[in-house]
């Protein structure tokens, strides 16, 4: 290996140095369950309790033995990982199994068609691309109908079979001629001009404030965090961000963003100007539990408001279950418990069992556009390895009547109960505990005005959560991080294998942190 490169870091050195300031740039050399190991100076292995959980991708923990065994089987069998443009029965089986579970959890029977990808953001991009393909097709069909109707109306007027009702000229702002046949072309031209202007508007994309849907060129436009999105806004679509729990804003959106296309038509010898709903809305993206935005569960009431908005606006709902799905809250879909029914679902992270990179976008049959399959693809998507691993993940989650879902819910409640206990003991330090199942957030009060200069400075620079994470790691061998868009909130997303001892260990560690913050004793923080 070229030793010159060994010294000069070339793989995101700036990030590694930033992690280093909080002592988080540790190299882990092995992992199983909720434990990672790194090497001490003397070469011994130090176990670290991992509550970051692969940022939600390890519902079954690190290197789950049955997932590893399945991976070994596949590799020993020399199964062709990449056999693009061929029959992929394993992908069909995976899509069918996902459908079976979704139907059970939501009570719907409509098939959902699967497009596979490699990451959460890719699944989101596939969903929005498909939604825009669908919207464009609906818009083109509607414009064709209005043109056909205009032609038919023109013929009827010229043949003296129809006369133009008075309001039509007023509404189109066209002077009324002596004879209808002298003005029909002007009416058609004005209606077409209006339709072209409305149809030419950019698609309406909606997402929730605090939402996170990825950092790729398209998905970053849907992610609320200004820091991630603003530098790239010129590259993509404009998203309208809706505040949580504000049904009144949904009504405003409906009034402001909806539009109509004109259709000149004749009925019983009278020419009328009908209005047809403009398919303005591309998609509404939402997470049942916002993850990166600070672990914020969507309320059932607002989920219902959004579902009703989607119905009224004919706006497809893209339910982003990349982090909340795959059993983490006690079901495949966290949204099912909210009574939400998605037009699209995105699943990723734990779908790959902690070994494969896999994601999937599911679109319900009524909206499905088969032609999408011919214009969207990715080299590694739908590969046999990730499909087989994902099938194994679902098999484990579904075993014994869904025992692991129930376990995730029970373990999550045990974790949340402990977090609430610590918060109750330190109301001056802890602002809120939020979450569902094994997706929990622990929010500290903002320390920007703290007496301790070090704590205040860390808070003001957005690093308070990372400083706490550094202390948890070096004083308690516990690994977690703040949610990047809500830096006072620590995220806890362990695997379903979480034990009472691990919860107790975390309780001792968080109690220590809260005492340090209460005492403003930054000198007690473990520094690397
Ligand atoms: N959607 C949600 C809800 C996510 O939490 C993430 C990633 C993505 C999409 C993008 O998935 O990283 O595989 O492209 N969440 C990470 C986090 C970044 O901080 O939890 P990706």
Short mmCIF file of C-alpha atoms and ligand atoms in Angstrom, two decimals:
data_model
loop_
_atom_site.label_atom_id
_atom_site.label_comp_id
_atom_site.label_asym_id
_atom_site.label_seq_id
_atom_site.Cartn_x
_atom_site.Cartn_y
_atom_site.Cartn_z
CA UNK A 1 0.00 0.00 0.00
CA UNK A 2 1.31 3.46 -0.78
CA UNK A 3 2.44 4.66 2.66
CA UNK A 4 2.30 8.28 1.48
CA UNK A 5 -1.50 8.00 1.34
CA UNK A 6 -1.63 6.23 4.70
CA UNK A 7 -0.62 9.49 6.39
CA UNK A 8 -2.76 11.90 4.37
CA UNK A 9 -6.37 11.05 5.12
CA UNK A 10 -8.49 11.16 1.96
CA UNK A 11 -11.79 9.68 3.16
CA UNK A 12 -13.65 12.61 4.76
CA UNK A 13 -10.79 13.73 7.01
CA UNK A 14 -12.65 16.87 8.11
CA UNK A 15 -15.51 14.83 9.55
CA UNK A 16 -13.10 12.50 11.30
CA UNK A 17 -11.30 15.43 12.88
CA UNK A 18 -14.65 16.89 14.04
CA UNK A 19 -15.56 13.53 15.59
CA UNK A 20 -12.12 13.55 17.19
CA UNK A 21 -12.81 16.79 19.06
CA UNK A 22 -15.43 14.86 21.09
CA UNK A 23 -13.40 11.67 21.20
CA UNK A 24 -15.83 9.90 18.89
CA UNK A 25 -13.36 8.90 16.15
CA UNK A 26 -12.98 5.38 17.53
CA UNK A 27 -12.23 2.40 15.26
CA UNK A 28 -14.52 -0.55 16.00
CA UNK A 29 -13.10 -3.93 15.12
CA UNK A 30 -15.99 -6.32 15.84
CA UNK A 31 -19.64 -6.32 16.81
CA UNK A 32 -22.50 -8.57 17.75
CA UNK A 33 -25.94 -7.84 19.17
CA UNK A 34 -25.89 -4.42 20.85
CA UNK A 35 -22.13 -4.55 21.41
CA UNK A 36 -19.26 -3.14 19.40
CA UNK A 37 -15.59 -3.67 20.32
CA UNK A 38 -12.63 -1.35 19.87
CA UNK A 39 -9.01 -1.98 20.81
CA UNK A 40 -7.37 -0.37 23.82
CA UNK A 41 -3.77 0.80 23.61
CA UNK A 42 -2.59 -2.57 24.96
CA UNK A 43 -4.50 -4.37 22.23
CA UNK A 44 -7.29 -5.69 24.49
CA UNK A 45 -10.85 -5.49 23.22
CA UNK A 46 -13.12 -2.95 24.89
CA UNK A 47 -16.87 -3.67 24.61
CA UNK A 48 -19.09 -0.66 23.87
CA UNK A 49 -22.88 -0.75 24.28
CA UNK A 50 -24.29 0.56 21.02
CA UNK A 51 -27.49 2.63 21.19
CA UNK A 52 -26.82 4.33 17.85
CA UNK A 53 -27.78 1.01 16.28
CA UNK A 54 -26.48 1.77 12.81
CA UNK A 55 -28.72 4.86 12.75
CA UNK A 56 -31.72 2.58 12.88
CA UNK A 57 -30.40 -0.12 10.56
CA UNK A 58 -29.78 -2.82 13.21
CA UNK A 59 -33.14 -3.96 14.53
CA UNK A 60 -31.58 -7.42 14.80
CA UNK A 61 -28.26 -6.15 16.13
CA UNK A 62 -24.75 -6.39 14.73
CA UNK A 63 -23.97 -9.63 12.85
CA UNK A 64 -27.09 -11.51 13.91
CA UNK A 65 -26.02 -15.20 13.76
CA UNK A 66 -28.93 -16.27 11.55
CA UNK A 67 -28.33 -13.41 9.12
CA UNK A 68 -24.60 -14.20 9.03
CA UNK A 69 -25.37 -17.89 8.47
CA UNK A 70 -27.70 -16.99 5.58
CA UNK A 71 -25.03 -14.75 4.07
CA UNK A 72 -22.51 -17.59 4.34
CA UNK A 73 -24.94 -19.98 2.66
CA UNK A 74 -25.42 -17.59 -0.23
CA UNK A 75 -21.70 -17.01 -0.67
CA UNK A 76 -20.84 -20.73 -0.35
CA UNK A 77 -23.50 -21.51 -2.94
CA UNK A 78 -21.84 -19.04 -5.32
CA UNK A 79 -25.29 -17.57 -5.92
CA UNK A 80 -25.04 -14.87 -8.64
CA UNK A 81 -25.36 -11.62 -6.74
CA UNK A 82 -25.73 -9.45 -9.84
CA UNK A 83 -27.73 -10.95 -12.68
CA UNK A 84 -29.47 -7.85 -13.95
CA UNK A 85 -32.08 -8.02 -16.70
CA UNK A 86 -33.14 -11.54 -15.85
CA UNK A 87 -35.84 -13.20 -13.79
CA UNK A 88 -35.56 -12.38 -10.09
CA UNK A 89 -37.91 -14.79 -8.30
CA UNK A 90 -36.36 -13.85 -4.95
CA UNK A 91 -37.36 -10.20 -5.55
CA UNK A 92 -40.92 -11.28 -6.28
CA UNK A 93 -41.00 -13.38 -3.14
CA UNK A 94 -39.75 -10.41 -1.14
CA UNK A 95 -42.35 -8.09 -2.69
CA UNK A 96 -45.07 -10.66 -1.99
CA UNK A 97 -43.98 -11.07 1.63
CA UNK A 98 -43.91 -7.30 2.15
CA UNK A 99 -47.41 -7.11 0.66
CA UNK A 100 -48.69 -9.89 2.89
CA UNK A 101 -47.48 -8.07 5.99
CA UNK A 102 -48.68 -4.63 4.84
CA UNK A 103 -52.13 -6.05 4.07
CA UNK A 104 -52.29 -7.60 7.52
CA UNK A 105 -51.18 -4.43 9.30
CA UNK A 106 -53.25 -1.91 7.31
CA UNK A 107 -56.30 -4.01 6.49
CA UNK A 108 -56.11 -3.05 2.80
CA UNK A 109 -55.98 -5.68 0.06
CA UNK A 110 -54.69 -3.62 -2.84
CA UNK A 111 -51.34 -4.85 -4.18
CA UNK A 112 -48.28 -2.64 -3.78
CA UNK A 113 -45.72 -2.85 -6.58
CA UNK A 114 -42.06 -2.87 -5.50
CA UNK A 115 -39.13 -0.92 -6.91
CA UNK A 116 -35.91 -1.92 -5.15
CA UNK A 117 -32.96 0.40 -4.44
CA UNK A 118 -29.84 0.59 -2.31
CA UNK A 119 -30.49 3.30 0.28
CA UNK A 120 -33.31 5.13 1.99
CA UNK A 121 -32.79 8.28 -0.05
CA UNK A 122 -32.88 6.27 -3.25
CA UNK A 123 -36.22 4.73 -2.28
CA UNK A 124 -37.57 8.23 -1.62
CA UNK A 125 -36.26 9.47 -4.96
CA UNK A 126 -37.90 6.52 -6.72
CA UNK A 127 -41.20 7.29 -4.99
CA UNK A 128 -41.15 10.98 -5.95
CA UNK A 129 -40.03 10.24 -9.50
CA UNK A 130 -42.86 7.72 -9.86
CA UNK A 131 -45.34 10.16 -8.35
CA UNK A 132 -44.28 12.84 -10.85
CA UNK A 133 -44.52 10.37 -13.75
CA UNK A 134 -48.04 9.54 -12.57
CA UNK A 135 -48.98 13.22 -12.13
CA UNK A 136 -47.64 14.08 -15.58
CA UNK A 137 -49.61 11.26 -17.19
CA UNK A 138 -52.82 12.37 -15.45
CA UNK A 139 -52.22 15.98 -16.49
CA UNK A 140 -51.56 15.01 -20.14
CA UNK A 141 -54.72 12.90 -20.24
CA UNK A 142 -56.77 15.76 -18.80
CA UNK A 143 -55.34 18.31 -21.27
CA UNK A 144 -56.13 15.92 -24.12
CA UNK A 145 -59.72 15.67 -22.86
CA UNK A 146 -60.08 19.46 -22.74
CA UNK A 147 -58.69 19.78 -26.27
CA UNK A 148 -61.03 17.09 -27.62
CA UNK A 149 -63.98 18.72 -25.91
CA UNK A 150 -63.04 22.13 -27.32
CA UNK A 151 -62.86 20.69 -30.84
CA UNK A 152 -66.21 18.99 -30.46
CA UNK A 153 -67.76 22.20 -29.12
CA UNK A 154 -66.28 24.21 -31.99
CA UNK A 155 -67.84 21.80 -34.50
CA UNK A 156 -71.23 22.04 -32.77
CA UNK A 157 -71.15 25.88 -32.79
CA UNK A 158 -70.09 26.08 -36.43
CA UNK A 159 -72.85 23.61 -37.33
CA UNK A 160 -75.37 25.77 -35.45
CA UNK A 161 -76.06 22.96 -32.95
CA UNK A 162 -74.91 24.96 -29.94
CA UNK A 163 -74.94 28.57 -28.73
CA UNK A 164 -72.50 30.10 -26.24
CA UNK A 165 -73.98 30.89 -22.82
CA UNK A 166 -73.33 34.53 -21.80
CA UNK A 167 -71.10 33.90 -18.73
CA UNK A 168 -68.52 32.04 -20.84
CA UNK A 169 -67.25 35.25 -22.52
CA UNK A 170 -67.23 37.13 -19.20
CA UNK A 171 -65.31 34.41 -17.37
CA UNK A 172 -62.76 34.17 -20.16
CA UNK A 173 -62.59 37.95 -20.57
CA UNK A 174 -63.36 37.68 -24.29
CA UNK A 175 -65.74 40.22 -25.93
CA UNK A 176 -68.92 38.63 -27.21
CA UNK A 177 -69.17 38.77 -31.05
CA UNK A 178 -72.41 39.25 -33.04
CA UNK A 179 -72.34 35.60 -34.05
CA UNK A 180 -71.06 32.70 -31.89
CA UNK A 181 -69.24 31.14 -34.79
CA UNK A 182 -67.12 34.29 -35.09
CA UNK A 183 -65.89 34.03 -31.50
CA UNK A 184 -65.53 30.34 -30.77
CA UNK A 185 -61.86 30.22 -31.82
CA UNK A 186 -61.04 33.13 -29.53
CA UNK A 187 -62.72 31.34 -26.62
CA UNK A 188 -60.79 28.16 -27.34
CA UNK A 189 -57.52 30.10 -27.60
CA UNK A 190 -58.09 31.84 -24.25
CA UNK A 191 -59.08 28.62 -22.49
CA UNK A 192 -55.98 26.90 -23.93
CA UNK A 193 -53.76 29.79 -22.84
CA UNK A 194 -55.12 29.50 -19.30
CA UNK A 195 -54.64 25.73 -19.30
CA UNK A 196 -51.07 26.00 -20.57
CA UNK A 197 -50.23 28.49 -17.81
CA UNK A 198 -51.73 26.27 -15.06
CA UNK A 199 -50.26 23.06 -16.48
CA UNK A 200 -46.84 24.73 -16.68
CA UNK A 201 -46.67 25.35 -12.93
CA UNK A 202 -44.05 23.27 -11.06
CA UNK A 203 -45.42 20.28 -9.13
CA UNK A 204 -46.43 20.90 -5.52
CA UNK A 205 -44.27 18.88 -3.16
CA UNK A 206 -45.14 18.87 0.53
CA UNK A 207 -43.19 17.64 3.52
CA UNK A 208 -43.29 18.26 7.26
CA UNK A 209 -41.10 20.74 9.09
CA UNK A 210 -38.40 18.72 10.84
CA UNK A 211 -38.70 15.96 8.25
CA UNK A 212 -35.73 14.09 6.87
CA UNK A 213 -35.90 12.12 3.62
CA UNK A 214 -32.30 11.85 2.47
CA UNK A 215 -29.40 13.91 1.19
CA UNK A 216 -29.25 13.03 -2.50
CA UNK A 217 -29.90 15.76 -5.07
CA UNK A 218 -33.65 15.19 -5.13
CA UNK A 219 -34.31 13.91 -1.64
CA UNK A 220 -32.33 16.73 -0.02
CA UNK A 221 -34.94 19.17 -1.39
CA UNK A 222 -37.51 17.32 0.73
CA UNK A 223 -35.38 17.41 3.89
CA UNK A 224 -36.25 20.34 6.12
CA UNK A 225 -32.83 21.00 7.64
CA UNK A 226 -31.65 24.26 6.01
CA UNK A 227 -28.01 23.31 6.46
CA UNK A 228 -28.41 20.24 4.32
CA UNK A 229 -30.80 21.71 1.76
CA UNK A 230 -29.97 25.40 1.13
CA UNK A 231 -26.59 24.90 -0.64
CA UNK A 232 -28.30 22.69 -3.21
CA UNK A 233 -31.71 24.40 -3.56
CA UNK A 234 -30.80 25.60 -7.06
CA UNK A 235 -30.46 21.98 -8.15
CA UNK A 236 -33.99 20.86 -7.52
CA UNK A 237 -37.65 21.30 -6.80
CA UNK A 238 -39.14 23.66 -4.22
CA UNK A 239 -40.80 21.89 -1.31
CA UNK A 240 -43.47 23.50 0.85
CA UNK A 241 -42.84 22.52 4.48
CA UNK A 242 -45.90 22.16 6.65
CA UNK A 243 -45.67 22.57 10.44
CA UNK A 244 -46.63 19.58 12.58
CA UNK A 245 -50.16 19.49 14.04
CA UNK A 246 -51.44 22.43 11.97
CA UNK A 247 -54.51 21.26 10.04
CA UNK A 248 -55.31 24.93 9.40
CA UNK A 249 -52.12 25.17 7.31
CA UNK A 250 -53.25 22.15 5.31
CA UNK A 251 -56.44 24.08 4.47
CA UNK A 252 -54.35 27.10 3.42
CA UNK A 253 -52.24 24.87 1.18
CA UNK A 254 -55.38 23.47 -0.44
CA UNK A 255 -56.66 27.01 -1.15
CA UNK A 256 -53.35 28.38 -2.39
CA UNK A 257 -51.93 25.51 -4.39
CA UNK A 258 -55.00 24.00 -6.02
CA UNK A 259 -56.08 25.09 -9.48
CA UNK A 260 -58.45 24.25 -12.30
CA UNK A 261 -58.24 23.71 -16.02
CA UNK A 262 -60.95 25.04 -18.33
CA UNK A 263 -63.05 22.72 -20.43
CA UNK A 264 -65.28 24.20 -23.12
CA UNK A 265 -68.14 21.76 -23.67
CA UNK A 266 -71.70 21.77 -24.90
CA UNK A 267 -74.78 20.23 -23.26
CA UNK A 268 -78.32 20.37 -24.74
CA UNK A 269 -77.27 23.00 -27.30
CA UNK A 270 -75.53 25.29 -24.76
CA UNK A 271 -71.76 25.88 -24.62
CA UNK A 272 -70.48 25.97 -21.02
CA UNK A 273 -67.12 26.59 -19.44
CA UNK A 274 -66.49 23.71 -17.05
CA UNK A 275 -63.63 23.58 -14.55
CA UNK A 276 -61.54 20.41 -14.02
CA UNK A 277 -59.24 19.90 -11.00
CA UNK A 278 -55.62 20.50 -11.97
CA UNK A 279 -53.41 17.61 -10.74
CA UNK A 280 -51.09 20.08 -9.02
CA UNK A 281 -49.79 17.83 -6.25
CA UNK A 282 -46.86 15.51 -6.78
CA UNK A 283 -46.53 14.06 -3.27
CA UNK A 284 -46.76 14.68 0.47
CA UNK A 285 -43.86 13.08 2.35
CA UNK A 286 -44.06 12.20 6.02
CA UNK A 287 -42.38 10.04 8.64
CA UNK A 288 -44.66 8.30 11.18
CA UNK A 289 -41.90 9.07 13.70
CA UNK A 290 -39.50 11.81 12.64
CA UNK A 291 -36.03 10.39 13.24
CA UNK A 292 -33.19 12.68 12.29
CA UNK A 293 -35.42 15.65 13.09
CA UNK A 294 -35.42 14.79 16.80
CA UNK A 295 -37.48 11.58 17.29
CA UNK A 296 -40.92 13.18 17.03
CA UNK A 297 -43.92 10.85 16.66
CA UNK A 298 -46.70 12.00 14.35
CA UNK A 299 -50.00 12.29 16.24
CA UNK A 300 -52.89 10.10 15.13
CA UNK A 301 -55.06 13.20 14.73
CA UNK A 302 -52.61 14.94 12.39
CA UNK A 303 -52.07 11.70 10.49
CA UNK A 304 -55.83 11.67 9.87
CA UNK A 305 -55.72 15.35 8.82
CA UNK A 306 -52.95 14.58 6.33
CA UNK A 307 -54.83 11.55 5.00
CA UNK A 308 -57.92 13.73 4.48
CA UNK A 309 -55.81 16.40 2.80
CA UNK A 310 -54.40 13.75 0.44
CA UNK A 311 -57.92 12.64 -0.43
CA UNK A 312 -59.25 16.17 -1.02
CA UNK A 313 -56.22 17.30 -3.02
CA UNK A 314 -55.70 13.99 -4.79
CA UNK A 315 -52.16 14.23 -3.41
CA UNK A 316 -50.32 10.91 -2.98
CA UNK A 317 -48.89 10.23 0.49
CA UNK A 318 -45.32 8.93 0.58
CA UNK A 319 -44.93 7.31 3.98
CA UNK A 320 -41.25 7.28 4.78
CA UNK A 321 -40.65 4.26 7.02
CA UNK A 322 -36.92 4.16 6.36
CA UNK A 323 -36.16 4.61 10.05
CA UNK A 324 -39.46 3.89 11.81
CA UNK A 325 -40.24 0.71 9.87
CA UNK A 326 -38.98 -2.87 9.93
CA UNK A 327 -40.32 -3.70 13.39
CA UNK A 328 -38.68 -0.85 15.29
CA UNK A 329 -41.97 0.43 16.78
CA UNK A 330 -43.54 -3.04 17.08
CA UNK A 331 -44.74 -3.55 13.50
CA UNK A 332 -43.37 -3.55 9.97
CA UNK A 333 -45.03 -0.16 9.47
CA UNK A 334 -45.13 2.38 12.29
CA UNK A 335 -47.76 4.26 10.24
CA UNK A 336 -50.30 1.41 10.44
CA UNK A 337 -50.89 2.15 14.14
CA UNK A 338 -51.82 5.72 13.13
CA UNK A 339 -54.44 4.43 10.73
CA UNK A 340 -52.39 5.88 7.88
CA UNK A 341 -52.62 4.30 4.48
CA UNK A 342 -49.81 5.26 2.13
CA UNK A 343 -49.96 5.57 -1.62
CA UNK A 344 -46.24 4.88 -1.36
CA UNK A 345 -44.06 3.32 1.34
CA UNK A 346 -40.27 3.54 1.62
CA UNK A 347 -38.42 0.90 3.66
CA UNK A 348 -34.62 0.61 4.07
CA UNK A 349 -32.01 0.41 6.89
CA UNK A 350 -32.94 -2.77 8.80
CA UNK A 351 -34.34 -4.32 5.61
CA UNK A 352 -30.70 -5.24 4.91
CA UNK A 353 -30.34 -7.04 8.25
CA UNK A 354 -27.21 -5.10 9.15
CA UNK A 355 -25.27 -6.85 6.35
CA UNK A 356 -26.78 -5.82 3.02
CA UNK A 357 -27.66 -2.43 1.58
CA UNK A 358 -31.25 -2.63 0.53
CA UNK A 359 -34.29 -0.42 0.23
CA UNK A 360 -37.64 -0.65 -1.44
CA UNK A 361 -40.30 1.73 -2.69
CA UNK A 362 -43.85 0.32 -2.76
CA UNK A 363 -46.63 1.98 -4.75
CA UNK A 364 -50.26 0.96 -4.56
CA UNK A 365 -51.77 -0.56 -7.67
CA UNK A 366 -54.25 2.25 -8.35
CA UNK A 367 -51.37 4.65 -8.88
CA UNK A 368 -48.89 2.24 -10.45
CA UNK A 369 -47.31 3.17 -13.81
CA UNK A 370 -45.66 0.07 -15.39
CA UNK A 371 -43.67 2.31 -17.73
CA UNK A 372 -41.72 3.50 -14.66
CA UNK A 373 -39.87 0.16 -14.74
CA UNK A 374 -38.37 1.12 -18.10
CA UNK A 375 -37.08 4.53 -17.07
CA UNK A 376 -35.82 3.92 -13.53
CA UNK A 377 -33.12 1.50 -12.39
CA UNK A 378 -29.92 1.08 -10.40
CA UNK A 379 -27.06 -1.34 -11.00
CA UNK A 380 -27.14 -2.98 -7.59
CA UNK A 381 -30.87 -2.78 -6.87
CA UNK A 382 -32.85 -5.99 -6.51
CA UNK A 383 -29.62 -8.03 -6.27
CA UNK A 384 -30.06 -11.57 -5.05
CA UNK A 385 -27.89 -11.20 -1.96
CA UNK A 386 -29.83 -8.27 -0.48
CA UNK A 387 -33.19 -9.80 -1.44
CA UNK A 388 -32.36 -13.11 0.24
CA UNK A 389 -31.04 -11.32 3.32
CA UNK A 390 -34.17 -9.16 3.46
CA UNK A 391 -36.33 -12.27 3.19
CA UNK A 392 -34.43 -13.71 6.17
CA UNK A 393 -35.00 -10.51 8.14
CA UNK A 394 -38.75 -10.71 7.53
CA UNK A 395 -38.74 -14.42 8.41
CA UNK A 396 -37.15 -13.63 11.77
CA UNK A 397 -39.51 -10.72 12.45
CA UNK A 398 -42.57 -12.76 11.51
CA UNK A 399 -41.58 -15.95 13.38
CA UNK A 400 -43.78 -17.23 16.24
CA UNK A 401 -46.67 -14.98 15.24
CA UNK A 402 -44.53 -11.86 15.24
CA UNK A 403 -42.75 -12.43 18.54
CA UNK A 404 -39.96 -9.97 17.69
CA UNK A 405 -42.46 -7.20 16.92
CA UNK A 406 -43.97 -7.69 20.38
CA UNK A 407 -40.47 -7.84 21.85
CA UNK A 408 -39.55 -4.56 20.13
CA UNK A 409 -42.62 -2.89 21.61
CA UNK A 410 -41.98 -4.32 25.09
CA UNK A 411 -38.24 -3.48 25.05
CA UNK A 412 -39.03 -0.04 23.72
CA UNK A 413 -41.45 0.59 26.56
CA UNK A 414 -38.87 -0.62 29.11
CA UNK A 415 -36.30 1.75 27.60
CA UNK A 416 -38.77 4.65 27.51
CA UNK A 417 -39.82 4.02 31.11
CA UNK A 418 -36.20 4.30 32.21
CA UNK A 419 -35.65 7.49 30.19
CA UNK A 420 -38.79 8.99 31.71
CA UNK A 421 -37.51 8.01 35.19
CA UNK A 422 -34.26 9.89 34.60
CA UNK A 423 -36.13 12.86 33.12
CA UNK A 424 -38.41 12.97 36.18
CA UNK A 425 -35.36 13.03 38.48
CA UNK A 426 -33.79 15.90 36.51
CA UNK A 427 -36.59 18.16 35.19
CA UNK A 428 -34.16 21.09 35.23
CA UNK A 429 -31.81 19.23 32.86
CA UNK A 430 -34.07 17.06 30.70
CA UNK A 431 -36.71 18.75 28.55
CA UNK A 432 -38.58 15.78 27.10
CA UNK A 433 -38.50 12.07 26.31
CA UNK A 434 -40.18 11.21 22.99
CA UNK A 435 -40.50 8.21 20.74
CA UNK A 436 -42.15 4.90 19.98
CA UNK A 437 -40.80 1.41 20.53
CA UNK A 438 -37.05 1.15 20.00
CA UNK A 439 -36.86 4.65 18.58
CA UNK A 440 -36.48 6.97 21.55
CA UNK A 441 -35.25 10.54 21.90
CA UNK A 442 -33.96 12.18 25.12
CA UNK A 443 -33.93 15.98 24.83
CA UNK A 444 -31.82 18.17 27.12
CA UNK A 445 -32.76 21.74 27.91
CA UNK A 446 -30.70 24.14 25.81
CA UNK A 447 -27.49 24.87 27.68
CA UNK A 448 -26.55 27.95 25.64
CA UNK A 449 -27.04 30.14 28.72
CA UNK A 450 -25.38 27.71 31.14
CA UNK A 451 -23.12 28.97 33.97
CA UNK A 452 -20.42 26.60 32.77
CA UNK A 453 -18.58 28.30 29.90
CA UNK A 454 -17.70 24.94 28.39
CA UNK A 455 -21.29 23.68 28.40
CA UNK A 456 -22.60 27.01 27.13
CA UNK A 457 -20.04 27.15 24.33
CA UNK A 458 -20.75 23.54 23.32
CA UNK A 459 -24.48 24.31 23.19
CA UNK A 460 -24.01 27.52 21.24
CA UNK A 461 -21.87 25.77 18.65
CA UNK A 462 -24.37 22.91 18.28
CA UNK A 463 -21.92 20.42 19.76
CA UNK A 464 -23.54 19.85 23.18
CA UNK A 465 -25.02 16.51 22.12
CA UNK A 466 -21.67 15.37 20.74
CA UNK A 467 -19.83 16.39 23.91
CA UNK A 468 -22.33 14.34 25.93
CA UNK A 469 -21.90 11.46 23.46
CA UNK A 470 -18.12 11.67 23.99
CA UNK A 471 -18.59 11.43 27.76
CA UNK A 472 -20.98 8.49 27.42
CA UNK A 473 -18.43 6.71 25.27
CA UNK A 474 -15.29 7.36 27.33
CA UNK A 475 -16.76 7.31 30.81
CA UNK A 476 -19.44 4.64 30.31
CA UNK A 477 -18.53 2.76 27.08
CA UNK A 478 -21.92 3.62 25.65
CA UNK A 479 -22.28 4.78 22.05
CA UNK A 480 -24.96 7.12 20.77
CA UNK A 481 -25.30 10.50 19.09
CA UNK A 482 -27.66 13.45 18.95
CA UNK A 483 -30.13 13.62 16.07
CA UNK A 484 -28.29 15.84 13.61
CA UNK A 485 -31.15 18.30 13.09
CA UNK A 486 -32.06 18.48 16.79
CA UNK A 487 -28.69 18.57 18.49
CA UNK A 488 -29.97 18.65 22.10
CA UNK A 489 -31.72 15.31 21.56
CA UNK A 490 -29.87 12.03 22.02
CA UNK A 491 -31.20 9.13 19.93
CA UNK A 492 -31.60 5.62 21.30
CA UNK A 493 -32.21 2.95 18.64
CA UNK A 494 -30.88 -0.34 19.98
CA UNK A 495 -31.73 -3.74 18.56
CA UNK A 496 -34.64 -5.85 19.71
CA UNK A 497 -32.08 -7.87 21.74
CA UNK A 498 -31.91 -5.07 24.34
CA UNK A 499 -31.55 -6.47 27.88
CA UNK A 500 -32.55 -5.11 31.27
CA UNK A 501 -28.88 -4.93 32.21
CA UNK A 502 -28.16 -2.77 29.16
CA UNK A 503 -31.03 -0.48 30.11
CA UNK A 504 -29.73 -0.26 33.67
CA UNK A 505 -26.24 0.58 32.38
CA UNK A 506 -27.68 3.39 30.28
CA UNK A 507 -29.66 4.66 33.29
CA UNK A 508 -26.50 4.96 35.36
CA UNK A 509 -24.71 6.74 32.52
CA UNK A 510 -27.51 9.23 31.86
CA UNK A 511 -27.88 9.91 35.58
CA UNK A 512 -24.17 10.73 35.69
CA UNK A 513 -24.55 13.10 32.69
CA UNK A 514 -27.57 14.81 34.24
CA UNK A 515 -25.71 15.31 37.53
CA UNK A 516 -22.79 16.90 35.66
CA UNK A 517 -25.14 19.24 33.79
CA UNK A 518 -27.12 20.07 36.96
CA UNK A 519 -23.85 20.80 38.81
CA UNK A 520 -22.50 22.62 35.74
CA UNK A 521 -19.38 20.57 36.36
CA UNK A 522 -17.94 20.33 32.87
CA UNK A 523 -14.61 19.33 34.40
CA UNK A 524 -16.18 15.95 35.18
CA UNK A 525 -16.85 15.29 31.50
CA UNK A 526 -14.56 12.56 30.19
CA UNK A 527 -12.35 14.04 27.57
CA UNK A 528 -10.53 11.85 25.04
N1 LIG B 1 -35.63 8.73 5.34
C1 LIG B 1 -35.48 8.70 6.69
C2 LIG B 1 -36.70 8.80 7.56
C3 LIG B 1 -34.20 8.57 7.27
O1 LIG B 1 -34.07 8.55 8.63
C4 LIG B 1 -33.07 8.48 6.44
C5 LIG B 1 -31.71 8.41 6.99
C6 LIG B 1 -33.27 8.52 5.04
C7 LIG B 1 -34.55 8.63 4.53
C8 LIG B 1 -32.10 8.39 4.10
O2 LIG B 1 -31.65 7.07 4.11
O3 LIG B 1 -29.24 7.42 4.63
O4 LIG B 1 -30.07 5.27 3.59
O5 LIG B 1 -30.02 7.39 2.26
N2 LIG B 1 -31.50 8.67 8.20
C9 LIG B 1 -30.21 8.82 8.82
C10 LIG B 1 -30.39 9.24 10.28
C11 LIG B 1 -29.33 9.78 8.13
O6 LIG B 1 -29.75 10.16 10.75
O7 LIG B 1 -31.22 8.59 10.89
P1 LIG B 1 -30.15 6.78 3.61
#
